[in-house]
Coordinates of C-alpha atoms in Angstrom, one line a residue:
M423 CA 18.9 22.2 30.2
I424 CA 16.0 23.7 28.3
L425 CA 15.2 20.2 27.0
D426 CA 14.3 19.1 30.5
T427 CA 11.2 21.4 30.3
I428 CA 10.1 19.9 27.0
N429 CA 7.9 16.8 27.3
S430 CA 5.6 17.5 24.4
P431 CA 5.5 19.9 21.4
S432 CA 3.2 22.3 23.4
D433 CA 6.2 22.9 25.7
L434 CA 8.4 23.7 22.8
K435 CA 6.0 26.4 21.6
K436 CA 6.3 28.2 24.9
L437 CA 9.9 29.1 24.0
S438 CA 11.1 32.1 22.1
V439 CA 12.6 31.6 18.6
S440 CA 15.9 32.8 20.0
Q441 CA 16.0 29.9 22.5
L442 CA 15.5 27.2 19.8
P443 CA 19.2 27.0 18.7
E444 CA 20.1 26.0 22.2
V445 CA 17.5 23.3 22.1
A446 CA 19.1 22.0 18.9
D447 CA 22.5 21.9 20.6
E448 CA 21.0 19.9 23.5
I449 CA 19.3 17.5 21.1
R450 CA 22.6 16.9 19.5
E451 CA 24.1 16.1 22.9
G452 CA 21.4 13.5 23.4
L453 CA 22.2 12.1 19.9
F454 CA 25.9 11.9 20.8
N455 CA 25.1 10.1 24.1
R456 CA 23.0 7.4 22.5
L457 CA 25.0 6.9 19.2
T458 CA 28.4 6.8 20.8
K459 CA 27.2 4.0 23.0
I460 CA 24.8 1.9 20.9
G461 CA 25.2 3.2 17.4
G462 CA 22.4 4.0 14.9
H463 CA 21.7 6.4 12.1
F464 CA 24.0 9.3 12.6
G465 CA 24.0 11.6 9.5
P466 CA 20.2 11.7 8.8
N467 CA 19.4 12.6 12.4
F468 CA 22.2 15.2 12.9
G469 CA 21.2 16.9 9.7
F470 CA 17.5 17.2 10.4
V471 CA 17.5 18.6 14.0
E472 CA 16.6 22.2 13.1
A473 CA 13.9 21.2 10.6
T474 CA 12.3 18.9 13.3
I475 CA 12.3 21.8 15.8
A476 CA 10.7 24.1 13.3
L477 CA 8.1 21.6 12.3
H478 CA 7.0 21.0 15.8
Y479 CA 7.1 24.8 16.6
V480 CA 4.7 25.6 13.7
F481 CA 2.5 22.5 13.4
N482 CA 0.4 20.9 16.2
S483 CA 1.4 17.2 16.5
P484 CA -0.3 14.8 16.8
K485 CA -3.4 16.5 15.4
D486 CA -1.2 17.6 12.5
K487 CA 0.5 14.4 11.3
F488 CA 4.2 13.8 10.4
V489 CA 5.3 10.8 8.3
F490 CA 9.0 10.4 8.1
D491 CA 10.4 8.5 5.1
V492 CA 12.5 5.5 6.4
S493 CA 12.1 7.4 9.7
H494 CA 15.8 7.1 10.4
Q495 CA 15.8 10.9 10.9
S496 CA 13.2 10.8 13.6
Y497 CA 15.4 10.8 16.8
A498 CA 14.9 14.6 17.4
H499 CA 11.2 14.1 16.8
K500 CA 11.2 11.5 19.5
M501 CA 13.0 13.7 22.0
L502 CA 10.4 16.5 21.4
T503 CA 7.5 14.1 21.9
G504 CA 8.2 12.8 25.4
R505 CA 10.9 10.2 24.6
K506 CA 14.1 12.0 25.4
A507 CA 15.0 9.5 28.2
G508 CA 15.9 7.1 25.4
Y509 CA 18.8 9.4 24.5
F510 CA 20.0 10.8 27.8
D511 CA 19.4 7.9 30.2
D512 CA 21.6 4.9 29.2
S513 CA 19.4 2.5 31.1
R514 CA 16.5 3.4 28.9
F515 CA 18.0 3.2 25.4
S516 CA 15.9 0.1 24.6
E517 CA 12.7 2.0 25.1
D518 CA 13.1 3.7 21.7
S519 CA 13.5 1.9 18.5
G520 CA 15.5 3.4 15.7
Y521 CA 12.4 4.3 13.7
T522 CA 9.0 5.8 14.3
N523 CA 6.7 3.4 16.2
P524 CA 3.0 3.9 17.0
D525 CA 3.4 1.6 20.0
E526 CA 5.8 4.2 21.5
S527 CA 3.8 7.4 21.0
E528 CA 0.7 9.0 19.6
H529 CA 3.0 11.3 17.6
D530 CA 4.1 8.3 15.4
F531 CA 1.7 6.9 12.8
F532 CA 3.6 4.1 11.1
N533 CA 6.4 1.7 12.0
I534 CA 8.7 2.4 9.0
G535 CA 12.2 1.4 8.2
H536 CA 12.1 1.0 4.4
T537 CA 12.5 3.8 1.9
S538 CA 10.3 5.8 -0.4
T539 CA 7.1 5.2 1.5
S540 CA 6.3 8.5 3.3
I541 CA 4.6 10.3 0.5
A542 CA 2.2 7.5 -0.2
L543 CA 1.4 6.8 3.4
A544 CA 0.9 10.5 4.2
L545 CA -1.3 10.9 1.0
G546 CA -3.4 8.1 2.4
L547 CA -3.8 9.9 5.7
A548 CA -4.8 13.1 3.8
K549 CA -7.4 11.2 1.7
G550 CA -8.8 9.6 4.9
R551 CA -9.0 13.0 6.6
D552 CA -10.9 14.3 3.6
I553 CA -13.3 11.4 3.5
L554 CA -14.0 11.9 7.2
G555 CA -14.5 15.7 6.8
E556 CA -11.7 16.5 9.2
K557 CA -9.2 19.4 9.2
E558 CA -5.5 19.0 9.9
N559 CA -2.1 19.3 8.2
I560 CA -0.5 16.2 6.8
I561 CA 3.2 16.4 6.3
A562 CA 5.4 13.9 4.5
V563 CA 9.2 14.2 5.1
I564 CA 11.5 12.5 2.4
G565 CA 15.2 12.6 1.8
D566 CA 18.4 10.6 1.7
G567 CA 17.9 9.5 -1.9
S568 CA 14.4 8.2 -1.3
L569 CA 12.8 10.1 -4.2
S570 CA 14.2 7.7 -6.7
G571 CA 12.1 4.9 -5.3
G572 CA 9.1 3.9 -7.5
E573 CA 6.6 4.3 -4.6
A574 CA 7.7 7.9 -4.0
M575 CA 7.3 8.8 -7.7
E576 CA 4.0 7.1 -8.0
A577 CA 2.7 8.9 -4.9
L578 CA 3.9 12.3 -6.2
S579 CA 2.0 11.6 -9.4
V580 CA -1.2 10.8 -7.5
A581 CA -0.8 13.8 -5.2
G582 CA -0.3 16.3 -8.0
S583 CA -3.3 15.1 -10.0
E584 CA -5.8 13.6 -7.6
L585 CA -5.6 15.5 -4.3
N586 CA -7.1 19.0 -4.0
S587 CA -6.6 19.5 -0.3
N588 CA -3.9 20.1 2.3
F589 CA -0.8 18.0 1.7
I590 CA 2.7 19.2 2.5
I591 CA 5.9 17.4 1.3
I592 CA 9.2 18.3 2.9
V593 CA 12.1 17.4 0.6
N594 CA 15.1 17.1 2.9
D595 CA 17.9 17.6 0.3
N596 CA 21.3 16.8 1.8
E597 CA 22.7 15.9 -1.6
M598 CA 23.1 12.2 -0.5
A599 CA 21.5 8.9 -0.4
I600 CA 23.5 6.5 1.8
A601 CA 26.2 6.9 -0.8
E602 CA 26.1 9.5 -3.5
T603 CA 22.8 10.0 -5.3
H604 CA 22.2 8.6 -8.8
G605 CA 19.5 9.5 -11.4
G606 CA 18.0 12.4 -13.3
I607 CA 15.8 13.3 -10.3
Y608 CA 18.9 14.4 -8.4
K609 CA 20.3 16.4 -11.4
N610 CA 17.0 18.3 -11.2
L611 CA 17.4 18.9 -7.5
K612 CA 20.9 20.2 -8.1
A613 CA 19.6 22.6 -10.7
L614 CA 16.9 23.8 -8.3
R615 CA 19.5 24.3 -5.6
D616 CA 21.9 26.2 -7.9
S617 CA 19.1 28.5 -9.1
N618 CA 17.6 29.0 -5.7
G619 CA 14.5 27.1 -6.8
K620 CA 14.0 29.0 -10.1
A621 CA 15.3 26.4 -12.6
E622 CA 13.2 26.2 -15.7
N623 CA 12.7 22.5 -15.3
N624 CA 11.0 21.6 -12.0
W625 CA 10.2 18.0 -11.3
F626 CA 7.6 18.9 -8.7
T627 CA 5.6 21.5 -10.6
A628 CA 5.6 19.1 -13.5
F629 CA 3.6 16.8 -11.3
G630 CA 1.1 19.6 -10.6
M631 CA 2.2 20.8 -7.1
D632 CA 3.2 24.2 -5.8
Y633 CA 6.9 24.5 -4.9
I634 CA 9.0 26.5 -2.4
Y635 CA 12.8 26.3 -2.1
E636 CA 14.7 27.2 1.0
E637 CA 18.5 27.2 1.0
K638 CA 18.9 27.7 4.7
G639 CA 17.6 24.2 5.7
N640 CA 19.5 24.3 9.0
D641 CA 18.3 27.7 10.2
I642 CA 15.4 27.3 12.6
A643 CA 14.0 30.9 12.3
T644 CA 14.0 30.8 8.5
L645 CA 12.3 27.4 8.4
I646 CA 9.6 28.5 10.8
K647 CA 8.7 31.3 8.4
V648 CA 8.6 28.9 5.5
F649 CA 6.5 26.4 7.3
E650 CA 4.1 29.1 8.5
K651 CA 3.5 30.0 4.8
V652 CA 2.3 26.5 3.9
R653 CA 0.5 25.6 7.2
D654 CA -3.2 25.1 6.5
S655 CA -2.7 25.2 2.7
N656 CA -5.6 23.9 0.7
H657 CA -3.6 22.0 -2.0
P658 CA -0.5 19.9 -2.3
V659 CA 2.8 21.8 -1.9
V660 CA 6.5 20.8 -1.9
V661 CA 8.9 22.5 0.4
H662 CA 12.4 21.8 -0.8
I663 CA 15.0 22.5 1.9
H664 CA 18.8 22.2 1.6
T665 CA 20.4 20.7 4.7
Q666 CA 23.8 19.5 5.9
K667 CA 23.9 15.8 6.5
G668 CA 25.8 15.0 9.7
K669 CA 25.6 18.7 10.8
G670 CA 27.3 19.4 14.1
Y671 CA 30.1 16.8 13.8
K672 CA 32.9 17.6 11.5
L673 CA 33.8 14.0 10.7
A674 CA 30.3 13.3 9.7
E675 CA 30.0 16.5 7.6
K676 CA 33.1 15.5 5.7
D677 CA 32.5 11.8 5.3
K678 CA 28.8 11.6 4.8
E679 CA 28.7 8.1 3.4
N680 CA 30.5 6.3 6.3
W681 CA 28.6 8.4 8.9
H682 CA 25.1 7.6 7.5
W683 CA 25.0 4.9 10.1
C684 CA 27.5 4.1 12.9
I685 CA 28.5 1.6 15.4
P686 CA 29.5 2.8 18.9
F687 CA 32.4 5.2 18.6
D688 CA 34.7 7.6 20.5
R689 CA 33.4 11.1 20.1
E690 CA 36.9 12.7 20.0
T691 CA 38.4 10.5 17.4
G692 CA 35.4 9.0 15.6
K693 CA 37.0 5.6 16.0
P694 CA 34.9 2.5 16.9
T695 CA 34.9 1.5 20.6
G696 CA 34.7 -1.9 22.2
T697 CA 35.8 -5.2 20.7
F698 CA 34.8 -6.1 17.2
A699 CA 35.6 -9.2 15.2
G700 CA 38.5 -8.9 13.0
G701 CA 40.2 -11.0 10.4
E702 CA 38.4 -12.7 7.6
S703 CA 34.8 -11.7 6.8
Y704 CA 32.4 -12.5 3.9
F705 CA 32.0 -8.8 3.6
G706 CA 35.7 -8.2 2.8
M707 CA 35.9 -11.4 0.7
T708 CA 33.0 -10.3 -1.5
S709 CA 34.5 -6.9 -2.2
Q710 CA 37.8 -8.4 -3.2
Y711 CA 36.1 -11.0 -5.3
I712 CA 34.1 -8.3 -7.2
M713 CA 37.2 -6.2 -7.9
D714 CA 39.2 -9.2 -9.1
K715 CA 36.4 -10.4 -11.3
A716 CA 35.9 -7.0 -12.9
K717 CA 39.6 -6.7 -13.7
K718 CA 39.7 -10.1 -15.3
D719 CA 36.4 -10.1 -17.1
K720 CA 35.2 -6.9 -18.9
N721 CA 31.8 -8.5 -19.5
F722 CA 31.1 -8.4 -15.8
V723 CA 29.0 -5.6 -14.3
V724 CA 27.8 -4.8 -10.8
V725 CA 24.2 -3.4 -10.5
T726 CA 23.1 -2.0 -7.2
P727 CA 20.0 -0.1 -6.0
A728 CA 22.0 2.4 -3.9
M729 CA 23.5 -0.2 -1.7
P730 CA 27.2 -0.6 -2.8
M731 CA 28.4 -0.9 0.8
S732 CA 26.3 -4.0 1.3
V733 CA 29.3 -5.8 -0.3
G734 CA 32.0 -3.3 0.7
L735 CA 32.2 -1.3 -2.5
G736 CA 33.4 2.1 -1.2
P737 CA 34.0 5.2 -3.3
E738 CA 37.5 4.0 -4.3
E739 CA 36.2 0.6 -5.5
R740 CA 33.3 2.2 -7.4
A741 CA 35.7 4.6 -9.2
K742 CA 37.8 1.6 -10.3
L743 CA 34.8 -0.3 -11.5
D744 CA 33.9 2.7 -13.7
S745 CA 31.6 1.5 -16.5
Q746 CA 31.4 -1.9 -14.9
Y747 CA 29.2 -0.4 -12.2
I748 CA 25.7 1.0 -12.3
D749 CA 23.8 2.4 -9.4
T750 CA 20.0 2.7 -10.2
G751 CA 19.4 4.8 -7.1
I752 CA 16.9 3.5 -4.5
A753 CA 15.0 1.5 -7.1
E754 CA 15.3 -2.3 -6.6
E755 CA 12.7 -2.9 -9.3
A756 CA 14.7 -1.1 -11.9
A757 CA 18.0 -2.7 -10.7
V758 CA 16.6 -6.2 -11.3
A759 CA 15.0 -5.4 -14.6
V760 CA 18.2 -3.6 -15.8
A761 CA 20.2 -6.7 -14.8
S762 CA 17.8 -8.9 -16.8
G763 CA 18.4 -6.8 -19.9
I764 CA 22.2 -6.9 -19.4
A765 CA 22.1 -10.7 -19.1
R766 CA 19.9 -11.0 -22.2
R767 CA 22.4 -9.0 -24.2
G768 CA 25.1 -11.4 -23.2
A769 CA 27.0 -9.6 -20.3
K770 CA 27.3 -10.9 -16.8
P771 CA 25.3 -8.9 -14.2
L772 CA 25.7 -9.2 -10.4
V773 CA 22.9 -7.5 -8.4
V774 CA 24.0 -6.6 -4.8
T775 CA 21.9 -5.3 -1.9
N776 CA 20.5 -6.5 1.4
M777 CA 17.9 -9.2 1.6
T778 CA 15.3 -7.0 3.3
F779 CA 15.3 -4.5 0.4
L780 CA 15.0 -7.2 -2.4
Q781 CA 11.4 -7.8 -1.3
R782 CA 10.5 -4.6 -3.2
A783 CA 11.6 -6.3 -6.5
Y784 CA 9.6 -9.6 -6.1
D785 CA 7.5 -9.0 -9.2
Q786 CA 10.5 -8.1 -11.3
I787 CA 12.4 -11.2 -10.2
S788 CA 9.4 -13.4 -11.0
Q789 CA 8.4 -11.7 -14.3
D790 CA 11.3 -9.9 -15.8
V791 CA 13.9 -12.5 -14.8
C792 CA 12.5 -15.9 -14.0
I793 CA 9.9 -16.3 -16.6
N794 CA 12.5 -15.2 -19.2
K795 CA 15.2 -17.3 -17.5
T796 CA 17.8 -14.6 -17.9
P797 CA 21.0 -15.6 -16.1
V798 CA 21.0 -12.9 -13.5
T799 CA 23.0 -13.4 -10.4
M800 CA 21.7 -11.7 -7.2
L801 CA 23.9 -11.6 -4.2
M802 CA 22.2 -10.8 -0.8
N803 CA 23.7 -9.6 2.4
Y804 CA 22.1 -9.6 5.9
T805 CA 20.1 -12.8 5.2
S806 CA 20.6 -14.2 8.7
F807 CA 18.8 -14.0 12.0
D808 CA 22.1 -13.0 13.5
G809 CA 22.4 -9.7 11.5
L810 CA 20.0 -6.8 11.4
T811 CA 17.4 -7.3 14.2
D812 CA 15.1 -4.3 13.8
V813 CA 11.6 -5.4 12.7
T814 CA 11.8 -3.5 9.5
H815 CA 15.1 -5.0 8.4
L816 CA 14.9 -8.7 9.1
G817 CA 16.5 -11.1 6.5
I818 CA 14.8 -14.3 7.7
F819 CA 11.9 -14.0 5.3
G820 CA 14.0 -14.3 2.2
L821 CA 14.1 -18.1 1.9
A822 CA 10.4 -18.5 2.1
A823 CA 9.8 -15.6 -0.3
F824 CA 12.2 -16.4 -3.0
T825 CA 12.6 -20.2 -3.0
N826 CA 9.0 -20.5 -4.3
I827 CA 9.6 -18.6 -7.5
P828 CA 9.9 -21.0 -10.5
N829 CA 13.2 -21.1 -12.3
L830 CA 15.1 -19.3 -9.6
L831 CA 18.0 -21.2 -8.0
V832 CA 18.6 -20.2 -4.4
L833 CA 22.0 -21.2 -3.3
C834 CA 23.1 -21.2 0.4
P835 CA 26.9 -21.7 0.8
S836 CA 28.3 -23.3 3.9
S837 CA 31.9 -22.1 3.7
A838 CA 34.1 -19.6 2.0
E839 CA 35.2 -22.0 -0.7
E840 CA 31.6 -22.9 -1.5
Y841 CA 30.6 -19.3 -1.6
I842 CA 33.3 -18.3 -4.1
S843 CA 32.6 -21.4 -6.2
M844 CA 28.9 -20.6 -6.3
L845 CA 29.7 -17.0 -7.4
D846 CA 32.1 -18.3 -10.1
W847 CA 29.7 -20.8 -11.4
S848 CA 26.6 -18.6 -11.4
L849 CA 28.3 -15.7 -13.3
E850 CA 29.5 -18.0 -16.0
Q851 CA 26.5 -20.2 -16.6
K852 CA 23.8 -19.0 -19.0
E853 CA 20.8 -21.1 -18.1
N854 CA 19.4 -20.0 -14.7
P855 CA 18.6 -17.0 -12.6
V856 CA 20.5 -17.4 -9.3
L857 CA 20.1 -15.9 -5.8
I858 CA 23.0 -16.4 -3.5
L859 CA 22.8 -15.8 0.3
I860 CA 25.9 -14.4 1.9
P861 CA 26.5 -16.5 5.0
G862 CA 25.7 -14.6 8.2
N863 CA 28.1 -16.5 10.5
Q864 CA 31.9 -16.3 10.8
V865 CA 34.0 -17.4 7.8
T866 CA 34.7 -21.2 7.8
H867 CA 36.7 -23.2 5.3
R868 CA 35.9 -26.6 3.8
P869 CA 36.6 -28.1 0.3
A870 CA 33.8 -27.3 -2.2
E871 CA 32.7 -28.4 -5.6
K872 CA 33.3 -26.0 -8.5
N873 CA 30.3 -27.0 -10.6
F874 CA 26.6 -26.7 -9.6
S875 CA 25.1 -27.7 -12.9
N876 CA 23.7 -30.9 -11.4
L877 CA 20.8 -29.0 -9.9
N878 CA 19.4 -29.7 -6.5
R879 CA 22.0 -32.3 -5.6
F880 CA 22.7 -32.4 -1.9
I881 CA 26.1 -33.5 -0.4
M882 CA 26.3 -36.2 2.2
D883 CA 29.0 -34.8 4.4
E884 CA 28.9 -37.7 6.9
K885 CA 27.1 -40.9 6.5
G886 CA 25.4 -42.3 9.6
E887 CA 22.2 -43.8 10.9
K888 CA 18.9 -43.2 12.7
V889 CA 19.0 -39.4 12.4
A890 CA 19.8 -37.3 9.3
I891 CA 20.6 -33.7 9.9
I892 CA 20.0 -31.5 6.8
A893 CA 21.7 -28.2 7.7
L894 CA 21.3 -25.3 5.2
G895 CA 23.8 -22.6 4.4
D896 CA 25.2 -20.7 7.4
F897 CA 23.4 -23.2 9.7
F898 CA 25.7 -26.0 8.5
Q899 CA 28.1 -25.3 11.3
K900 CA 25.2 -25.7 13.7
G901 CA 24.7 -29.1 12.1
Q902 CA 28.3 -30.0 12.7
V903 CA 28.0 -29.1 16.4
L904 CA 24.8 -31.1 16.7
T905 CA 26.4 -34.1 15.0
A906 CA 29.3 -34.1 17.5
A907 CA 26.8 -33.7 20.4
I908 CA 24.7 -36.7 19.2
K909 CA 27.8 -38.9 19.0
E910 CA 28.7 -38.0 22.5
K911 CA 25.3 -38.0 24.2
C912 CA 23.2 -40.4 22.2
G913 CA 25.9 -43.0 21.3
F914 CA 25.4 -43.1 17.5
T915 CA 26.6 -41.3 14.4
P916 CA 23.9 -39.3 12.6
S917 CA 24.1 -38.4 8.9
L918 CA 25.0 -34.8 8.1
I919 CA 23.9 -33.3 4.8
N920 CA 24.8 -30.0 3.1
P921 CA 21.9 -29.3 0.8
R922 CA 23.4 -26.2 -0.9
F923 CA 20.2 -25.7 -3.0
A924 CA 17.3 -24.2 -1.0
S925 CA 14.9 -24.0 -3.9
G926 CA 14.8 -27.7 -4.8
L927 CA 15.1 -31.2 -3.4
D928 CA 17.5 -34.1 -4.0
K929 CA 14.8 -36.7 -4.1
E930 CA 17.1 -39.6 -4.7
L931 CA 19.2 -38.8 -1.6
L932 CA 16.0 -38.2 0.5
A933 CA 14.5 -41.4 -0.6
G934 CA 17.7 -43.3 0.3
L935 CA 17.5 -42.0 3.9
K936 CA 14.4 -44.1 4.5
K937 CA 16.5 -47.3 4.7
D938 CA 18.3 -46.6 7.9
H939 CA 17.0 -43.4 9.4
Q940 CA 14.0 -42.8 11.7
L941 CA 14.2 -39.0 11.9
V942 CA 15.2 -36.2 9.6
I943 CA 16.1 -32.8 11.2
T944 CA 16.2 -29.7 9.1
L945 CA 18.1 -26.5 10.2
E946 CA 17.5 -23.3 8.4
D947 CA 18.2 -19.6 8.9
G948 CA 14.7 -18.4 8.1
I949 CA 11.1 -18.8 8.9
L950 CA 9.5 -22.2 8.8
E951 CA 6.3 -21.6 7.0
G952 CA 6.9 -21.9 3.3
G953 CA 10.6 -22.5 4.0
F954 CA 13.1 -25.1 3.1
G955 CA 12.3 -27.5 5.9
Q956 CA 8.7 -27.7 5.1
K957 CA 9.6 -28.9 1.5
I958 CA 11.5 -31.8 3.1
A959 CA 8.6 -32.6 5.4
S960 CA 6.2 -32.6 2.5
F961 CA 8.4 -35.0 0.6
Y962 CA 8.2 -37.5 3.5
G963 CA 4.5 -36.9 4.1
S964 CA 3.2 -40.3 3.0
S965 CA 6.1 -42.3 4.6
K966 CA 6.9 -43.4 8.1
M967 CA 9.8 -41.0 8.3
L968 CA 9.6 -38.5 11.2
V969 CA 10.6 -34.9 10.3
K970 CA 11.4 -32.1 12.7
N971 CA 12.0 -28.6 11.2
Y972 CA 14.0 -26.1 13.1
G973 CA 13.7 -22.4 12.1
F974 CA 11.8 -19.3 13.2
E975 CA 8.1 -18.5 13.5
K976 CA 6.3 -16.5 10.9
K977 CA 6.6 -13.4 13.1
F978 CA 7.9 -9.9 13.1
Y979 CA 10.6 -10.1 15.6
D980 CA 12.0 -6.8 16.9
R981 CA 15.3 -5.9 18.5
Y982 CA 15.9 -9.3 19.9
K983 CA 19.1 -10.9 21.2
P984 CA 20.0 -13.7 18.7
D985 CA 21.1 -16.2 21.3
E986 CA 17.8 -15.7 23.2
L987 CA 15.8 -16.1 20.0
L988 CA 17.5 -19.5 19.3
S989 CA 16.5 -20.7 22.7
D990 CA 13.0 -19.3 22.4
C991 CA 12.5 -21.3 19.2
G992 CA 13.9 -24.5 20.7
M993 CA 17.0 -24.4 18.5
T994 CA 19.9 -24.8 20.9
T995 CA 22.0 -27.9 20.6
E996 CA 20.8 -29.1 24.0
Q997 CA 17.1 -28.6 23.1
I998 CA 17.5 -30.4 19.9
I999 CA 19.2 -33.3 21.6
E1000 CA 16.3 -33.7 24.0
D1001 CA 13.9 -33.7 21.0
I1002 CA 16.0 -36.4 19.3
K1003 CA 15.9 -38.6 22.4
K1004 CA 12.1 -38.3 22.5
Y1005 CA 11.5 -38.9 18.8
T1006 CA 13.9 -41.8 18.5
E1007 CA 12.5 -43.5 21.5
E1008 CA 9.0 -43.1 20.0
G1009 CA 10.4 -44.5 16.8
K1010 CA 11.5 -47.7 18.6
K1011 CA 8.0 -48.4 19.9

C-alpha cells in the first residue's frame, strides 16, 4: 500500500502525479474501515479526498496553513499528516477526533466543529502573518452550505476589501449543505457552474476577490495545476471547485443527505449494523406532530437553519409542508429573526435545530425576540449529555445560556405527554417566547397538564419529608429512580418535584419545603454554573435549608462515555444516596 510510505506531506510529494489516484483509493479504504465500524461524516470526506491530496501535493503544510470549515471533511488530511492509524487500526480509532485538533498534530490550527468559521479564522492567520512579516500560504476550505452563514459572508467582505496579501479560499461546491442548499448565494454558485465560471454575476468578484472555477473538482492532476496557479499569490483569490459529495460509494452519491453523516453500517448493503433502539422516539414523535399540526393549522410554519433532519423532516415531509416550511440556509441568526417577524404578523412559527447551533443566535433571541416578546417557539434537539459528545457539539450549555434571557420561557418536558402538551400550548399562546428542550432519554409516559399559562409553577409529583428532589426535564426519571432508592436504603419517603420551567422559580412551593425538609437536591442535564440548580440554591441562601446541586462542570468535555461522566460528576444513584446520608446526618446535629 502506497499510503504505508506516507507519514507526512513531504512523503506524498515524492510520488508521481500518476500514483496519486491510487493514494485516493487507499484513503477511501481507510475511510470505509473507520466509518463502517464507528460512523462519522461520510459524504464530506469521500467527496474531498482528491482535493486534499492535491492541496498537500502543492502546498507545504504546516508552514502553509489549511483551515477546514466545520472540519468534517478533514479525514483525508489527517491520514496524510501522520494519523492514518486512526483509520486502519481499529484499536486506535479513538486517537483521532472527527474534526481538526491542534492537540493531535501541528498540521491542525483550530479545533472546529461548527460551520461558516474557516474564512474568518484563516483571514486572522493571514493578518497575523502580515503583521509578523512572515511569508506563507493561508488556505481556507469551505463547503457543504457553509457560505450562507453570516460569519462566512462577513469574512468574505473583509477579505475582499481589507487584505492585500496572500489568501486563498477553496470553495468546495458539492451542491449540498446537509440537506439541499437554500438561498441566493447557491443560485449564484449554480450559475457559475453552468457557465464554467463565466456568469455575469459573480458573488466573489463583487466582494473584490479574484476568481477561478474548476469543474473537475475530483481530478487530482487538474487540481494540482489550479492550485499551482494560486500558490504564493499576493492577493485574495477564490478557487471554486465542483466536487461529488460521497464520491466512491454509489449509495452516498445517490442519497447525499442521508449519507452526510452515518452510524456504523454494512458496506455491501449500506444498512446499519449492530443493535439500535427501536420503537417510540422523540425524534419520530416530533416529525409526526409537525406534519399533523401543519395539516390542521395553515397558520403554522416551520423555520429551520438548514437542520430539518434535527426533527426528522426528510425530503418527503418538506415537500408536503410546502409554503409552511422555510429553510434559511446555515443562518441561525436569520432563522430566529424571521420567526420573530412571522410571529409579529400573527402566524405561528416553530424554529427547529440542534441546541449547539442555537448559540449562534443568542443576540437575536435576546434582541429580536425576547425584548419584543414575540411568541416564537424554538424546539431544540440534542440538548442532553447523552447525545452528541464531541467537544464542538455539546448540548449541556443550553440551560445556563438561555434560561438567563429575560422574557424567555424555557420548558423541559419529562414525558411524551408533557412534551406534546408544551408544544400545543406554546404554539397557540401569544404572550411569550418559548424554548422547548426535546428530552434526551427514552420516551416515557405520564399524565400531563395541558395549560402552562400559570408560569413557573412546579408540580409536586410525590409529597414526602426530609429530602426534596427537584428533577428537571429528562432527568426526572433519574429522580424517580433516586426516590425509590431513598425509600429502600434510607427508610423514608422524599418529595419528588417536576419543575417543568427551567427559567423561573415556584417560590411558593420552594418556601413550603422549609417546613419539613432538611435538604433539597436538584438534578439537571446541563452545567451547574449559571444553571437551574444554582437558582434554587440562591433562593435558599439566607435560610437553613441545605441544597445540593447535581449537574456537570463548566468544562469542554470531549468524546466521553455518558455513564462514566455521570460517575465522574458524582451523579449516580449510589453516589447521591451516600451524599444524602451525610447531609441528613449533619442536619440532625
